[in-house]
Amino acid sequence: MDFFPIFLVIQSKACLVVGGGEVAERKIAALLKAGACVRVVSPDLSSVLQEYLLQGKVKHLATQFRPEHLDDVYLVIVATNDSIVNRSVAEIAQQRRIPVNVADNPALCTFVMPSIIDRSPLLIAISSGGQSPVLARLLRAQLEALIPVAYARVAALAGKLRQQVKQHFAFSEKRRIFWEKMLQGSFTEMVLSGKEKAAERYLLQALQQEKDQPPQGEVYLVGAGPGNPDLLTFRAMRLMQQADVVVYDRLVSPAILDMVRRDATRIYAGKERSHHTLQQESINQLLVRLAQEGKRVLRLKGGDPFIFGRGGEEIETLASYRIPFQVVPGITAASGVAAYAGIPLTHRDYAQSCIFVTGHLKNGTIDLDWPQLARPNQTIVIYMGLLGLSVLCQQLIEHGLPNAMPAAIIQQGTMQQQKIVTGTLQTLSELAEVACLKPPTLIIVGDVVKLHHHLAWFESVPDVVGTDIIPLHQETKDS
Ligand code: SAH
């Protein structure tokens, strides 16, 4: 983050604008909206600014800028068309530690003015840090369209009732749940349709019916997908904004964790192969304890919670304690990673079935039903298989799959750093070692891997390709 975003209180504060042209006009209009006392230094004023002067909205110093104009000034905006003047005002202001913004010259600014969506009292500010003002403007336009103008009235009415609601609840969590219910339900709908009095009555009535008891906790078991935040579900996003505490795994990417409500307490329960930060039983008990304290607990897991995620065990414990819970599916690594690697898991010509297994290595062996895996026209997806890769490939060959069967291993699939190594059952393990792959990786075995070279669409680090990979035969599509 290159800037620290803040909203400044400038009501009745002396703010200086150097310049009297069109750019100054825009800046002055914004300052006036926020209640500042605006002084303008400029030999001339545009007609709009002359009008402001006549209406008593601004004070005018009809002269060139002099350093004493900065005395008692809270902030200064510079918008003349003379770059030497602009620079000199900025330098003096900076020496005197007065926040300064110079129009179109980020290098001279100590603060920047964001694009805003004004639904006062609701304000949304967007900045690209001067890197792409057009992108900020486009985003602003999207948000403008998304957020009804009447949200201003929703925020104002909520502000009016805030104190009353606050007094009703001793438990802040209860209060927050109440507001979430109101703001996502009929209260907001009524305000948006212009029925503010009815909305107020509705809220006060609902408030009377709310008992001020400790809130009842619950657990949201949520799949966060394979890592790329774009692959979260809407429901996951919603619950991520409601949680009081998040218990997350190692596979949950930092970008996703960043999207959880800022104030939520974060507890790392990640399990790495070698050191289990928390044992499964302790995680189950932790969820129970947090929910019993009345918390809304977000149990955030990589991929899908019900696929090699031990989500089932966690909710079994919750169920036995009668703790309410809900489960939100996520995109499992197999489908996310395969999609971003351009490897269809099934295909009319190559694979009519697909099987997901874990390749956990225990005492140098892997306990799997090999004959069931080594079948023709089937894609095998192996989770957690990096360490046992050579055993896996060897066993599959021993149980009848050809040496030349295409296979891929994908590290950090769906992420920008995604790395793909393709080869055959005979070569993959060595290629993966040379490529120094690290978990998480997913292994895909089957003829569908041939399609990768044609269908790869996601730009990431270049592939490592075995020399023995069999090229795709063109005839298959048309035959
Ligand atoms: N519940 C998860 C799986 C947890 S097991 C899911 O549905 O995806 C953890 C294994 O998932 C890792 O060892 C790896 O094999 C796989 N995995 C998860 N995310 C991955 C990713 N982004 N790239 C490659 N493999 C991934």
Short mmCIF file of N, CA and C and ligand atoms in Angstrom, two decimals, residues 226-227 251 302-305 307-309 331-333 337 382-385 410-414 440-442, ligand 1:
data_model
loop_
_atom_site.label_atom_id
_atom_site.label_comp_id
_atom_site.label_asym_id
_atom_site.label_seq_id
_atom_site.Cartn_x
_atom_site.Cartn_y
_atom_site.Cartn_z
N PRO A 226 -9.09 -22.99 -4.67
CA PRO A 226 -7.68 -23.37 -4.74
C PRO A 226 -6.69 -22.23 -4.55
N GLY A 227 -7.13 -21.02 -4.31
CA GLY A 227 -6.17 -19.96 -4.01
C GLY A 227 -6.46 -18.63 -4.68
N LEU A 251 -3.66 -23.57 3.28
CA LEU A 251 -3.92 -23.43 1.85
C LEU A 251 -4.71 -22.17 1.50
N GLY A 302 -9.06 -24.51 2.34
CA GLY A 302 -8.69 -24.50 0.93
C GLY A 302 -9.61 -25.43 0.15
N GLY A 303 -9.88 -25.09 -1.11
CA GLY A 303 -10.67 -25.96 -1.98
C GLY A 303 -12.08 -26.13 -1.48
N ASP A 304 -12.54 -27.38 -1.46
CA ASP A 304 -13.88 -27.70 -0.97
C ASP A 304 -13.74 -28.38 0.38
N PRO A 305 -14.56 -27.99 1.36
CA PRO A 305 -14.37 -28.56 2.70
C PRO A 305 -14.65 -30.05 2.79
N ILE A 307 -13.91 -32.26 0.40
CA ILE A 307 -13.01 -33.10 -0.40
C ILE A 307 -11.63 -33.06 0.24
N PHE A 308 -11.23 -34.16 0.81
CA PHE A 308 -9.95 -34.28 1.52
C PHE A 308 -9.72 -33.07 2.45
N GLY A 309 -10.81 -32.62 3.08
CA GLY A 309 -10.69 -31.42 3.90
C GLY A 309 -11.02 -31.67 5.37
N ILE A 331 -14.51 -24.45 -4.84
CA ILE A 331 -13.98 -25.14 -6.02
C ILE A 331 -12.81 -25.99 -5.55
N THR A 332 -12.92 -27.29 -5.74
CA THR A 332 -11.86 -28.17 -5.27
C THR A 332 -10.63 -28.05 -6.19
N ALA A 333 -9.47 -28.36 -5.62
CA ALA A 333 -8.23 -28.20 -6.38
C ALA A 333 -8.33 -28.88 -7.75
N VAL A 337 -7.62 -26.33 -10.58
CA VAL A 337 -6.27 -26.47 -11.14
C VAL A 337 -6.35 -27.00 -12.58
N ILE A 382 -4.47 -36.73 -8.26
CA ILE A 382 -3.89 -37.10 -6.97
C ILE A 382 -3.57 -35.85 -6.16
N TYR A 383 -4.21 -35.77 -5.01
CA TYR A 383 -3.96 -34.69 -4.06
C TYR A 383 -2.80 -35.14 -3.16
N MET A 384 -2.05 -34.17 -2.64
CA MET A 384 -1.01 -34.43 -1.65
C MET A 384 -0.04 -35.52 -2.11
N GLY A 385 0.37 -35.47 -3.36
CA GLY A 385 1.14 -36.59 -3.89
C GLY A 385 2.60 -36.28 -4.19
N ILE A 410 1.12 -29.95 -11.11
CA ILE A 410 0.90 -28.50 -11.15
C ILE A 410 1.07 -27.93 -9.75
N GLN A 411 1.96 -26.97 -9.64
CA GLN A 411 2.20 -26.32 -8.34
C GLN A 411 1.42 -25.02 -8.30
N GLN A 412 0.77 -24.77 -7.17
CA GLN A 412 0.01 -23.52 -6.96
C GLN A 412 -0.90 -23.18 -8.13
N GLY A 413 -1.69 -24.18 -8.54
CA GLY A 413 -2.60 -23.96 -9.66
C GLY A 413 -3.57 -22.83 -9.38
N THR A 414 -3.98 -22.16 -10.42
CA THR A 414 -4.92 -21.01 -10.45
C THR A 414 -4.27 -19.70 -10.02
N PRO A 440 1.66 -26.49 -2.45
CA PRO A 440 0.73 -27.53 -2.86
C PRO A 440 0.89 -27.87 -4.34
N THR A 441 0.83 -29.16 -4.62
CA THR A 441 0.86 -29.59 -6.02
C THR A 441 -0.24 -30.62 -6.24
N LEU A 442 -0.69 -30.66 -7.46
CA LEU A 442 -1.72 -31.62 -7.83
C LEU A 442 -1.21 -32.42 -9.02
N1 SAH B 1 -10.06 -29.50 0.39
C1 SAH B 1 -9.04 -29.24 -0.59
C2 SAH B 1 -7.93 -30.28 -0.57
C3 SAH B 1 -7.13 -30.28 0.69
S1 SAH B 1 -5.83 -31.42 0.60
C4 SAH B 1 -9.66 -29.15 -1.97
O1 SAH B 1 -10.85 -29.47 -2.15
O2 SAH B 1 -8.97 -28.74 -2.89
C5 SAH B 1 -4.49 -30.39 0.13
C6 SAH B 1 -4.03 -30.71 -1.27
O3 SAH B 1 -4.84 -30.08 -2.24
C7 SAH B 1 -2.64 -30.21 -1.58
O4 SAH B 1 -1.65 -31.06 -1.06
C8 SAH B 1 -2.66 -30.26 -3.09
O5 SAH B 1 -2.53 -31.57 -3.54
C9 SAH B 1 -4.09 -29.82 -3.39
N2 SAH B 1 -4.16 -28.40 -3.72
C10 SAH B 1 -4.90 -27.47 -3.10
N3 SAH B 1 -4.76 -26.27 -3.68
C11 SAH B 1 -3.92 -26.43 -4.70
C12 SAH B 1 -3.38 -25.59 -5.70
N4 SAH B 1 -3.69 -24.30 -5.73
N5 SAH B 1 -2.52 -26.11 -6.60
C13 SAH B 1 -2.20 -27.40 -6.57
N6 SAH B 1 -2.68 -28.26 -5.66
C14 SAH B 1 -3.53 -27.79 -4.74
#
